[in-house]
Structures are given as structure tokens and as C-alpha cells.
Tab-separated table of C-alpha atoms and ligand atoms in Angstrom:
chain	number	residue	atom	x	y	z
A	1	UNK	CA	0.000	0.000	0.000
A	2	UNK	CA	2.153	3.072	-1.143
A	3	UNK	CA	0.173	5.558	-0.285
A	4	UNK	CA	0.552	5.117	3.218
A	5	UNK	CA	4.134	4.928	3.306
A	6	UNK	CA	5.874	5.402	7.158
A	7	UNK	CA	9.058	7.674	6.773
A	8	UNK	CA	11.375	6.533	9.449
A	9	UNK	CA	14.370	7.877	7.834
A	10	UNK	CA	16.083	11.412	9.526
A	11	UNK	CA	14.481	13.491	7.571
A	12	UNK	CA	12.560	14.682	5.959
A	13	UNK	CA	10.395	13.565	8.738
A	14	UNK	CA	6.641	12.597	9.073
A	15	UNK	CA	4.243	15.317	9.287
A	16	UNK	CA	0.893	15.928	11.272
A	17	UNK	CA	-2.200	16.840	10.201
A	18	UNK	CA	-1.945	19.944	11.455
A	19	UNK	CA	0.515	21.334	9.775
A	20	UNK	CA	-0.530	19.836	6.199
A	21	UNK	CA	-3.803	21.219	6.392
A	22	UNK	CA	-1.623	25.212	7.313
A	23	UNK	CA	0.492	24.504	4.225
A	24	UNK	CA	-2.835	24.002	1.897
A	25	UNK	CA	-4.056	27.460	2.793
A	26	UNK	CA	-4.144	30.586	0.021
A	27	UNK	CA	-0.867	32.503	0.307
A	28	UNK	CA	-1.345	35.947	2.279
A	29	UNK	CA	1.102	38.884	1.333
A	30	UNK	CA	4.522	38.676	3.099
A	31	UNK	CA	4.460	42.885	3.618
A	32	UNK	CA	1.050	42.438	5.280
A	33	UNK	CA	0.269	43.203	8.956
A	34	UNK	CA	-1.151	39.153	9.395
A	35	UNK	CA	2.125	37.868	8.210
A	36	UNK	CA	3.918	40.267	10.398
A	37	UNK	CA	2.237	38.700	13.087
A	38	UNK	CA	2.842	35.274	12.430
A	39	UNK	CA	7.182	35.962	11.876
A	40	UNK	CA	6.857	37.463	15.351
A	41	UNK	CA	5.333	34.347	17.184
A	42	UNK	CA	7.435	31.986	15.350
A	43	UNK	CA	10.647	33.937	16.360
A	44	UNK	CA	9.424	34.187	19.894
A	45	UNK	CA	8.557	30.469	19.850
A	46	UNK	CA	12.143	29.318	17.589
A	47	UNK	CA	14.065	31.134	20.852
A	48	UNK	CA	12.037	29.128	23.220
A	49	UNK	CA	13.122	26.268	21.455
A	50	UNK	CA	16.459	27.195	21.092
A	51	UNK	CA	16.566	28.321	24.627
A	52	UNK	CA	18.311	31.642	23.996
A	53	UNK	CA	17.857	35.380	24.154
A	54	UNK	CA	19.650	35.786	21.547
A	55	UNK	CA	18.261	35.776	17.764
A	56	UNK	CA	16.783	33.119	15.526
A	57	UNK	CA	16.418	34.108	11.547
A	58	UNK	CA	14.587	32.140	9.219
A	59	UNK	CA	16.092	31.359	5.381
A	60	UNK	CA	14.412	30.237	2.905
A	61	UNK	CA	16.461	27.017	1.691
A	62	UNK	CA	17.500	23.344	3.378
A	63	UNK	CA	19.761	22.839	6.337
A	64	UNK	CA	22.741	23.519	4.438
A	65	UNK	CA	21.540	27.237	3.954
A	66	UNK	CA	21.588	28.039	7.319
A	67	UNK	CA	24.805	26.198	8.121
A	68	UNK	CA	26.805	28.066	5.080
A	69	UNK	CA	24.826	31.319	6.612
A	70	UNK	CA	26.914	30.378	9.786
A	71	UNK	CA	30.181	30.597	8.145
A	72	UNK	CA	30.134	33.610	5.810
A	73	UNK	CA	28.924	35.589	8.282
A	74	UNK	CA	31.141	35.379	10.707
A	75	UNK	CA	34.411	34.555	9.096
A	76	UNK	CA	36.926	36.254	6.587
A	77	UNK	CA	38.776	34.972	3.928
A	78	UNK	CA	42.117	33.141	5.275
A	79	UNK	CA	40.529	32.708	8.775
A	80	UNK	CA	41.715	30.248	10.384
A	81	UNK	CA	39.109	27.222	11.838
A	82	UNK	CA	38.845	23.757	13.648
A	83	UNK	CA	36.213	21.134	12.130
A	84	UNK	CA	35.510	18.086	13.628
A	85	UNK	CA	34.754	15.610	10.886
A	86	UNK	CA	32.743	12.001	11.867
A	87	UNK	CA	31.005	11.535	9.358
A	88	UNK	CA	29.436	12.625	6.145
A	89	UNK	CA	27.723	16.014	8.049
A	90	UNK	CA	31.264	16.878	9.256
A	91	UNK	CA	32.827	16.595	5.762
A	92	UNK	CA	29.775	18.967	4.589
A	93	UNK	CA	31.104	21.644	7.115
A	94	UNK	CA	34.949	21.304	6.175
A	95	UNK	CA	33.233	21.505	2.527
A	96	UNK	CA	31.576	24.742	2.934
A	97	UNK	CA	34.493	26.295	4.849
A	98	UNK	CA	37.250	25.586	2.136
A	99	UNK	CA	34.758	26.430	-0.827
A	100	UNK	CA	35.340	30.439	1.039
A	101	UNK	CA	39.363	30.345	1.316
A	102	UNK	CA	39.054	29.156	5.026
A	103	UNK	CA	42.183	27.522	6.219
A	104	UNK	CA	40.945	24.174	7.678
A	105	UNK	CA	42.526	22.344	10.204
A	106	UNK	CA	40.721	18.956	10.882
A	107	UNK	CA	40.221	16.744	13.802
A	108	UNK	CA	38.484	13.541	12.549
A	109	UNK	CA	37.102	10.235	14.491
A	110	UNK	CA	36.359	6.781	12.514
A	111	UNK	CA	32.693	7.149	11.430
A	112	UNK	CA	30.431	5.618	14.286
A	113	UNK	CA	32.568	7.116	16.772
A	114	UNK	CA	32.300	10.004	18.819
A	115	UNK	CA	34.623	13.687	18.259
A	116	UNK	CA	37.351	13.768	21.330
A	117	UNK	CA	37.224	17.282	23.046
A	118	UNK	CA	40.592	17.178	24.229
A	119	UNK	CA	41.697	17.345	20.884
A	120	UNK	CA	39.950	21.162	20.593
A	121	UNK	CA	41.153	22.058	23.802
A	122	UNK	CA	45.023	20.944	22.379
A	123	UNK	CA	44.594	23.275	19.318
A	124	UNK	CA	42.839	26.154	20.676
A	125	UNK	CA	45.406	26.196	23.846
A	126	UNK	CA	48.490	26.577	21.127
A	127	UNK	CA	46.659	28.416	18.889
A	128	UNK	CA	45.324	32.046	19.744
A	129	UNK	CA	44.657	32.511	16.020
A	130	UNK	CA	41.510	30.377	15.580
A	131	UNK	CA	38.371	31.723	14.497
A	132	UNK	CA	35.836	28.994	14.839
A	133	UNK	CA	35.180	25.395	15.874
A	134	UNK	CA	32.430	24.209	13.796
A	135	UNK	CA	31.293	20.586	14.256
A	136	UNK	CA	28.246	18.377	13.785
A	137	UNK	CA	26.229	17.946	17.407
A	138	UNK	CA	24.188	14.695	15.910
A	139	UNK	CA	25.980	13.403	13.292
A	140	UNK	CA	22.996	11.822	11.112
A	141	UNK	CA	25.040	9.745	8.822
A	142	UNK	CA	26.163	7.400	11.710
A	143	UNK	CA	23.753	7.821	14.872
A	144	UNK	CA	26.750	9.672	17.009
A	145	UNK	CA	25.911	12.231	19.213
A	146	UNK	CA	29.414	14.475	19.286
A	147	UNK	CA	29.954	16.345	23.088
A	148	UNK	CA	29.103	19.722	21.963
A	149	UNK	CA	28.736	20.773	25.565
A	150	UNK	CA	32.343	20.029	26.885
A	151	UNK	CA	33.955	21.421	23.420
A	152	UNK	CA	31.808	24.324	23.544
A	153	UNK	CA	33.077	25.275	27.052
A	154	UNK	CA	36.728	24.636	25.664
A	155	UNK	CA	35.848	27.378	23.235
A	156	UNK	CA	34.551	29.930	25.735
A	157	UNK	CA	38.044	30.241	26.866
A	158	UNK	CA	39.488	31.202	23.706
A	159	UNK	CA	40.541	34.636	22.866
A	160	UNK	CA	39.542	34.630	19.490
A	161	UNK	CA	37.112	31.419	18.356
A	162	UNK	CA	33.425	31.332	18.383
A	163	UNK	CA	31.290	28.061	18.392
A	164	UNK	CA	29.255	26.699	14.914
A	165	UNK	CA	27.491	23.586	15.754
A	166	UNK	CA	25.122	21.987	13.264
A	167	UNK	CA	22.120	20.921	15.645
A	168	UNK	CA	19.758	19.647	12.816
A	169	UNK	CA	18.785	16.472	14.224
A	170	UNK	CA	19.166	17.156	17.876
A	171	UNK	CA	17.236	20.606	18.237
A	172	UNK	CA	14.223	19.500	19.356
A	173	UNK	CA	15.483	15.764	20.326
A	174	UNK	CA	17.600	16.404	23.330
A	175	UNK	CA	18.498	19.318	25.414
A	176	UNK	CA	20.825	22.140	23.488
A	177	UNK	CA	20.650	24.777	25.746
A	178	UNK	CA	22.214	27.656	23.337
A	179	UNK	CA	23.210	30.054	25.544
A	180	UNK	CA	23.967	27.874	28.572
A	181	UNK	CA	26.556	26.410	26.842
A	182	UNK	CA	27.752	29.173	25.305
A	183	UNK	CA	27.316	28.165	21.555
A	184	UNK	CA	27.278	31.060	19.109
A	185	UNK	CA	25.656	29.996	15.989
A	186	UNK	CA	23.347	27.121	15.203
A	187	UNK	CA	21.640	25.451	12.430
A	188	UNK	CA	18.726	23.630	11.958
A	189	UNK	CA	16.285	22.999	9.001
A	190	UNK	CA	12.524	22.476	9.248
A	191	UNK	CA	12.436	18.788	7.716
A	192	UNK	CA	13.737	17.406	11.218
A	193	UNK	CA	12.867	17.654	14.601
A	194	UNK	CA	9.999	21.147	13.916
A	195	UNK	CA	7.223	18.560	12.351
A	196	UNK	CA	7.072	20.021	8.978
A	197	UNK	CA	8.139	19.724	5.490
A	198	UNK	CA	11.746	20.733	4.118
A	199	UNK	CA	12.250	24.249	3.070
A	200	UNK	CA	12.930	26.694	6.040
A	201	UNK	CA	16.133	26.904	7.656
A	202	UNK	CA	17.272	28.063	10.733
A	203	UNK	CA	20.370	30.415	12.173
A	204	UNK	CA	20.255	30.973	15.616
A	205	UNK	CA	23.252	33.563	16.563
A	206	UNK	CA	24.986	35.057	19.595
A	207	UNK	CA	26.403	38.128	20.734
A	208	UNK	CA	29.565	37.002	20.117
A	209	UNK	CA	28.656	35.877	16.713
A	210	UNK	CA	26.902	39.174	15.808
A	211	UNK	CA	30.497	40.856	16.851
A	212	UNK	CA	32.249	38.622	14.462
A	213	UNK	CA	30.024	39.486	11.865
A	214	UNK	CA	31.040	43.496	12.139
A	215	UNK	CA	34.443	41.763	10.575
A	216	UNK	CA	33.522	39.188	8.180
A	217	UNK	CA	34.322	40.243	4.706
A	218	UNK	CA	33.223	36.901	2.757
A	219	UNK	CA	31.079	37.442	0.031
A	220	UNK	CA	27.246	37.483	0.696
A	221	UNK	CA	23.655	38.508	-1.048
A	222	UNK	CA	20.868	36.211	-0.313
A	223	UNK	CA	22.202	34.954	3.042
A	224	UNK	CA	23.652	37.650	4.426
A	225	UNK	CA	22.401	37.299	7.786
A	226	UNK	CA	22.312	41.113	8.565
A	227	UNK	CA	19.409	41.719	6.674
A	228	UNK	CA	17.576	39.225	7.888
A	229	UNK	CA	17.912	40.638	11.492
A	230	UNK	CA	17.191	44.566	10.081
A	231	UNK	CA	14.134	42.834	8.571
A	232	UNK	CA	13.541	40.604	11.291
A	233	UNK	CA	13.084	43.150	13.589
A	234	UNK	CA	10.252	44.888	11.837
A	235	UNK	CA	8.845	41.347	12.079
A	236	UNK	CA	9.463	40.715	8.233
A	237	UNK	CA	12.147	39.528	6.148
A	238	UNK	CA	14.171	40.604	3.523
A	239	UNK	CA	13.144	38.498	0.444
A	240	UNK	CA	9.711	36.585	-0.408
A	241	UNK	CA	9.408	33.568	1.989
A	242	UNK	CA	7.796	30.572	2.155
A	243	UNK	CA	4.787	32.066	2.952
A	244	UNK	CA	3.097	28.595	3.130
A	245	UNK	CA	6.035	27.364	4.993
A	246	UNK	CA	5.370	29.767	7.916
A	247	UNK	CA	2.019	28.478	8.391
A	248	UNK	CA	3.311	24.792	8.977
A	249	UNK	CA	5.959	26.514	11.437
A	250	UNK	CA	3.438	28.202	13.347
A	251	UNK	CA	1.424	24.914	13.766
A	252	UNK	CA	4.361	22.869	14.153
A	253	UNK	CA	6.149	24.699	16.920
A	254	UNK	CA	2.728	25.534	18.665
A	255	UNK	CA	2.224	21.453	18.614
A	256	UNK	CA	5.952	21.524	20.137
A	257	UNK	CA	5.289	24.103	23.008
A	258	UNK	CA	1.779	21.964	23.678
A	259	UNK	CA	3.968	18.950	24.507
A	260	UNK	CA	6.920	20.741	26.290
A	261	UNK	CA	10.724	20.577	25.893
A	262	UNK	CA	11.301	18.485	28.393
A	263	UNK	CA	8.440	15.798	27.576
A	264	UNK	CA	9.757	15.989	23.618
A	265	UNK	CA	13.445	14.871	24.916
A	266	UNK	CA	12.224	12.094	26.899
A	267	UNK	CA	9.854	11.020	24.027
A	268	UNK	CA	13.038	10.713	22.284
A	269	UNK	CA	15.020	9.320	24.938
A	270	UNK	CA	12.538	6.709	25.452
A	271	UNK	CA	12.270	5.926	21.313
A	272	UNK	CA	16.209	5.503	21.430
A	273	UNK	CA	16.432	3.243	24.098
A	274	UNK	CA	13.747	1.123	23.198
A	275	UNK	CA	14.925	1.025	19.497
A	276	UNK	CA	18.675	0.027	20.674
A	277	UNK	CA	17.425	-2.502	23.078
A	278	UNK	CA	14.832	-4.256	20.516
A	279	UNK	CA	17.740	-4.509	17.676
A	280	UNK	CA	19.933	-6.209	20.332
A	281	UNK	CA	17.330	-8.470	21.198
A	282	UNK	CA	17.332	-9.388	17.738
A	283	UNK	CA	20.717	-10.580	17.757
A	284	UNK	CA	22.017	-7.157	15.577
A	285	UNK	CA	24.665	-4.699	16.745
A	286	UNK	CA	24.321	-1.374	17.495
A	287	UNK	CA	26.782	1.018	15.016
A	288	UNK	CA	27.386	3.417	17.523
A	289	UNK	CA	28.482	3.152	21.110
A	290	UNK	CA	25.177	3.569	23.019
A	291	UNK	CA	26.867	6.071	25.523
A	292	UNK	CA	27.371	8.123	22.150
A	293	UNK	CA	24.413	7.843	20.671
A	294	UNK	CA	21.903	10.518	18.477
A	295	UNK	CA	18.671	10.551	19.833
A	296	UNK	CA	16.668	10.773	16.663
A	297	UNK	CA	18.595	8.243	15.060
A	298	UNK	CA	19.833	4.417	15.684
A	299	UNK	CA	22.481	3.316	12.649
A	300	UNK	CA	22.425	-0.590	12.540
A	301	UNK	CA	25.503	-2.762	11.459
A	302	UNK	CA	24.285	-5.398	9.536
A	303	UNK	CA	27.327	-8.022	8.707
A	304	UNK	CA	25.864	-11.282	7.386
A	305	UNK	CA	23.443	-9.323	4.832
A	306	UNK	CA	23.214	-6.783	2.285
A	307	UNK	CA	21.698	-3.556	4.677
A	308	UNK	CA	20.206	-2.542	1.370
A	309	UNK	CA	18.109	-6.060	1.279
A	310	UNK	CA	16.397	-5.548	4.517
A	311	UNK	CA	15.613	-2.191	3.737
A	312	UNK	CA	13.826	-3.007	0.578
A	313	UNK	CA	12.332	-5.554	1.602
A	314	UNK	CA	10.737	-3.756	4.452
A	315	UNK	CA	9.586	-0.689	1.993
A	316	UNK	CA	7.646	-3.386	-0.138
A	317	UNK	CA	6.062	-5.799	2.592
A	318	UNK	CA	5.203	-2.846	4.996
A	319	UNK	CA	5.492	0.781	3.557
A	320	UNK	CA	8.079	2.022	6.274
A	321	UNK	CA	11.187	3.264	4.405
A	322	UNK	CA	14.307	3.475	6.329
A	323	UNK	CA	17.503	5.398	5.754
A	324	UNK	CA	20.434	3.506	4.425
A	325	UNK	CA	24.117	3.876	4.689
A	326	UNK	CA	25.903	6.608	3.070
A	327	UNK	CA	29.793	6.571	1.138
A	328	UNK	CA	31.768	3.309	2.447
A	329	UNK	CA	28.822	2.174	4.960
A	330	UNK	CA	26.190	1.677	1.696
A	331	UNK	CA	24.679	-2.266	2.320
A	332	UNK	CA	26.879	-2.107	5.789
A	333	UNK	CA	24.366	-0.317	7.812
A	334	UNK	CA	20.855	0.976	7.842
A	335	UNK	CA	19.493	3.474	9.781
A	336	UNK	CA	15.919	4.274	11.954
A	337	UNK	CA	14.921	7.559	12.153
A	338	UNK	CA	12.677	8.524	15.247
A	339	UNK	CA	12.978	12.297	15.076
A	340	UNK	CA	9.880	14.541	14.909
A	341	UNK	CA	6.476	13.411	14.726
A	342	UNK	CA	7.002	9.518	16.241
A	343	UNK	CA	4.955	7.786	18.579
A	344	UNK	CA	5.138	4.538	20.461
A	345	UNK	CA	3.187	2.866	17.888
A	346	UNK	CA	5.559	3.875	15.208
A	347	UNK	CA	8.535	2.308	17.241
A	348	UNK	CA	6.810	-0.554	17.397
A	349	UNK	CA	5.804	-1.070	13.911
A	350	UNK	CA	9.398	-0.377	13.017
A	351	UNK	CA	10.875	-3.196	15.816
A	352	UNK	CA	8.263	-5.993	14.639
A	353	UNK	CA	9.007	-4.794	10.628
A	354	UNK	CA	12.407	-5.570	11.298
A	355	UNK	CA	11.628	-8.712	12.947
A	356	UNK	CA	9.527	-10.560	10.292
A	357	UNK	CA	11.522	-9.032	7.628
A	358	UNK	CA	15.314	-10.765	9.394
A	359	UNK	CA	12.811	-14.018	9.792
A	360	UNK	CA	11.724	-14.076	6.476
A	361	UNK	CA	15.447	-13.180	4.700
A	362	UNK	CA	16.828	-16.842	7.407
A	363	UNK	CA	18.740	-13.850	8.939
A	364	UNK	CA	17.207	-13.853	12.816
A	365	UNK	CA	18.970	-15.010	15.131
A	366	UNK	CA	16.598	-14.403	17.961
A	367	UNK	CA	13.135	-16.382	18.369
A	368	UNK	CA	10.316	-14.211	16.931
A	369	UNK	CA	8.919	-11.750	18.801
A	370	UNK	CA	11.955	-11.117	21.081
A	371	UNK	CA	12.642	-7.534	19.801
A	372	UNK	CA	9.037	-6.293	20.283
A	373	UNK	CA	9.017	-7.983	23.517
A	374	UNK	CA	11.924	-5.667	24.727
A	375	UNK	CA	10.758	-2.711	23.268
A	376	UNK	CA	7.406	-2.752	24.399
A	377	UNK	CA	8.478	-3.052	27.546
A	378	UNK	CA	10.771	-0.521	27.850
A	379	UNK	CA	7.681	1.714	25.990
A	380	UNK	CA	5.096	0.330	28.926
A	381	UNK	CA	7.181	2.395	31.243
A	382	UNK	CA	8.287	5.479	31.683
A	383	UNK	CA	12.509	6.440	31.933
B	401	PLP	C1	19.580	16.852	7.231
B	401	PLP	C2	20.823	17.400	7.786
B	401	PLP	C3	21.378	18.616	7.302
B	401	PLP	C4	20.710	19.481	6.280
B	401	PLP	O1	20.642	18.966	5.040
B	401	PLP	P1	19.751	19.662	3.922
B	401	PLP	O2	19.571	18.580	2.940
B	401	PLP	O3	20.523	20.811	3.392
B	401	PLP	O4	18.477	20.117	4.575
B	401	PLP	C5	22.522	19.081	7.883
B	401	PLP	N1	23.120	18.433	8.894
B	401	PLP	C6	22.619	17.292	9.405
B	401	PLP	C7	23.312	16.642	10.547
B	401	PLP	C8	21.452	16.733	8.857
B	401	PLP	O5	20.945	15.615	9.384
């Protein structure tokens, strides 16, 4: 039955009623007094996400918008920066930064493993010249969650270096306190953990960040972040939006504040754990160290069978498409999204999918029934 097809992959991400039902609406003028209205609760409600007090600009585009957005508006050609590269969202950052002249110094972990902090505390104690430390916080392509926290407080003690963190898929998944922990600029996109369809991106920035962009001199038109905030604080913006888009914001991120920040990141937690226990049950291995792990996404190693078998075969016997691997971990892994708009039920379609499908293929190793066994347990009650 295609046409009720279960995304379970990390975006985009399955979206309620809701906030279909806003995007099918008739356009309204973006220079009109009702829009106005509707950019100024969003903003209010996309720093209550983002926990700051600092400001959040929408942009037109996809993720990687917002995080180039990051970059050329902080930074100047030659400038020197620190990414941390674990996969294939870290290699997008180092990307972006060498496409503008940055030099690039990179600290890298084996894909499924975590970034080590004391490796940015090394370089930015012998270096006073660094700019920025821009890393991934969940790195999507592998399930690793990357201690944003602890390298974020190594970079508050720098002279010189602000903090760029990529928080697509763990804004509004886990706790990223922005200016607790002292992070300057962060990116999100709208086809993750805000309910709603791709096209809206997200640049939350800091003081600091706002001061670094009085320098930048990189070349800039349609992102340049300064007019969004000169528009932004008319309540408008500086090009035509997606008008449409905002209405499936406001519902989304109304549906958010409904549920609460802390009940979202233990809906999460609780989706992870029961995920990771269920595909152990089942006799598979976890990718990523659980102590490490994203909470919107659990990366499976699968080393007796094709990854890419199981995940077809689970898109035609049950609609649910899962994410596969990406570069060298294609047929080595596949991935389960539970980001956004995921209840208990969807967990345990996912778990019992899995199951049949790994029974069916000769591949399970547990008796039937094991993995949604564990993971409606662990569901039953609460963490
Ligand atoms: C999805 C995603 C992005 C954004 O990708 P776009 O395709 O540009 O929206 C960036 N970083 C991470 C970690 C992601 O998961």
C-alpha cells in the first residue's frame, strides 16, 4: 500500500495533520500586517526552542543554507578554523568552509565514533589565532551524538574562536541549551525535529557571533544574515518567503510548546532506548556506542546481509522506508529515524518490521517476537 508509506528515515520527517492542512491554505502577502504577526510568534517560539535570548532568523532554503549562513557571516577569507569531521555532516562543514578560502585544520574520528574534546582544547590552547570550531552535534550519517557541551566550554576560553554547531537532528530531540553552553551559531532545518516539510532553515546567533560578523568580509547577497535581522526586527524579512512554509511553522512549533521541551526529549530518549534494546534483542549490533548515541537516530551494522536487502524488503512488505548507509557504509548499515512526529506505535511497527523481515530473509537469530518484547516493555514504562 504506497500511499501510506511510514518515513522513518532522519528526515525529511513525518508530518501531522496539522501542519498539512496550514500549508494548503491561500498565500497571504509577506508585507502584510497578518504575516507580520505570524514571523513574530514563530521567532518568539524558535528562541524558546532554542533556549536563547539571543536571535533566531529564518532562510528560505535546506539545512545547508543556514549552516553556510553560519560561516560567511562570521568569518573572513584566510581565517583560520577547527572542524571536527565524523562523518558525512562533518565533511559537509569542512566543505563549505574551504569552498570560502578558510584555512581548515581537521580533527576527525572513525565514522560511528564520537569527536574527542581534548583534541579542541590541544589546538585552541596553542593556537590564539583560531576563528571557529564548527562541528556536527548529531551526526545523522552514523547515529553519534558528538559532546558539543564540553567542546563548547573549551571554546569559551578562547581569545579569538566562536562556536558553529550543526544541531539539525538534535534541536528538538535532546536538550541544546544555546546560551547555557555558550554556543554562538546554530543550524537547523525544518524537515527534522519542527514537524514540517523541508524548506525553512534556521540560524540561531549570539552576541559574540553578531560581533564577528562586524568583521567578516566573505562574500554574501541572499544569506547575508544582517538583513535578515534589520528585517527581522520589523517582524518581516528581507526576500519573499515561504509564505506557506510559515504556516506549517506556526502549527508545528505551537504542537511543540503543547507537549513541552522536556516531555519531547524524553519522548526521544525513550524511542532511542527502546529502538537500541529491541535490535539487540534481535541478535544485531548497534553502530554506535550507546553512551554516544543521536537521539533521533539508531544506525544498525548489519554483517551477514546486504543492509540494502532488509531495507527493501521492508519498503515493499510494509510501507516504512528506512535510511540507508551513506559513502563506504552503503549495504553495511541501515538506519531508523525517530525524530519529529514519532509515537510509540511507530517504534513498534518499526521493531516488529524488522523482525519478520530478518525471519523471512533466514537472517534472525533471535526467536520471533523477542525484539518487540523488549521494546514494548521498555515503551510500557516510563525512563
Ligand atoms: C539533514 C541534515 C542537514 C541538512 O541537510 P539539507 O539537505 O541541506 O536540509 C545538515 N546536517 C545534518 C546533521 C542533517 O541531518
Amino acid at each position: 500500500m504506497k500511499e501510506k508509506l511510514t518515513l522513518m528515515i532522519p528526515g525529511p520527517t513525518p508530518v501531522p495533520e496539522k501542519v498539512l492542512q496550514a500549508l494548503a491554505k491561500h498565500p497571504i502577502g509577506h508585507r502584510t500586517p497578518e504575516f507580520q504577526e505570524i514571523v513574530r510568534q514563530t521567532t518568539e517560539m524558535l528562541k524558546w526552542l532554542h533556549q536563547t535570548k539571543g536571535d533566531v532568523l529564518s532562510i528560505t532554503g535546506s539545512g545547508t543554507a543556514a549552516m553556510e549562513a553560519g560561516i560567511i557571516n562570521t568569518l573572513s577569507h584566510g581565517d583560520k578554523v577547527i572542524c571536527g569531521e565524523n562523518g558525512k555532516f562533518g565533511e559537509r562543514w569542512v566543505k563549505v568552509a574551504k569552498a570560502y578560502g578558510l584555512k581548515v585544520e581537521v580533527i576527525k574520528a572513525t565514522w560511528g565514533k564520537p569527536l574527542n574534546p581534548e583534541e579542541f582544547k590541544h589546538i585552541l590552547e596553542n593556537d590564539k589565532d583560531i576563528r571557529a570550531v564548527i562541528i556536527t552535534h548529531s551526526e545523522t550519517s552514523t547515529g553519534v551524538i558528538n559532546d558539543l557541551q564540553k567542546i563548547s566550554n573549551y571554546v569559551k576560553t578562547h581569545p579569538k574562536a566562536i562556536m558553529i554547531a550543526d544541531c539539525v537532528t538534535s534541536l528538538g530531540a535532546c536538550n541544546v541549551p544555546m546560551d547555557d553552553w555558550g554556543i554562538d551559531v546554530i543550524a537547523s532545518g525544518s524537515q527534522k525535529g519542527y514537524m514540517m516539510p523541508p524548506g525553512l532553515s534556521f540560524v540561531a546567533m549570539s552576541q559574540k557571533a553578531w560581533d564577528a560578523n562586524m568583521e567578516s568580509n566573505l562574500p554574501k547577497f541572499y544569506l547575508d544574515l544582517s538583513s535578515y535581522k534589520k528585517a527581522g526586527d520589523k517582524n518581516s524579512n528581507p526576500f519573499t518567503p515561504g509564505v506557506n512554509l510559515y504556516f506549517a511553522l506556526l502549527e508545528g512549533l505551537k504542537m511543540m510548546q503543547e507537549e513541552g521541551l522536556e516531555n519531547i526529549f524524553n519522548r526521544h530518549k525513550r524511542h532511542k532506548k527502546a529502538t537500541q534494546e529491541a535490535i539487540k534483542a534481535m541478535g544485531l549490533s548497534l553502530f554506535a556506542d550507546e553512551n554516544n548515541s543521536s537521539p533521533s537516530i539508531t544506525a544498525i551494522s548489519t554483517k551477514e546481509i546486504d543492509a540494502e536487502i532488509i531495507r527493501k524488503s521492508i519498503k515493499d512488505d510494509f510501507d516504512i522506508l528506512l535510511a540507508g548507509g551513506q559513502d563506504h557504509l552503503k549495504g553495511k548499515i541501515f538506519r531508523i529515524g525517530h525524530l519529529g512526529f514519532v509515537n510509540d506505535r511507530d517504534i513498534l511497527t518499526a521493531i516488529s518490521a524488522i523482525e519478520a523481515t530478518l525471519n523471512k530473509l533466514g537472517k534472525l537469530k533471535a526467536p520471533i517476537g523477542k525484539g518487540v518484547a523488549v521494546a514494548s516493555e521498555i515503551l510500557l514504562k516510563s525512563l
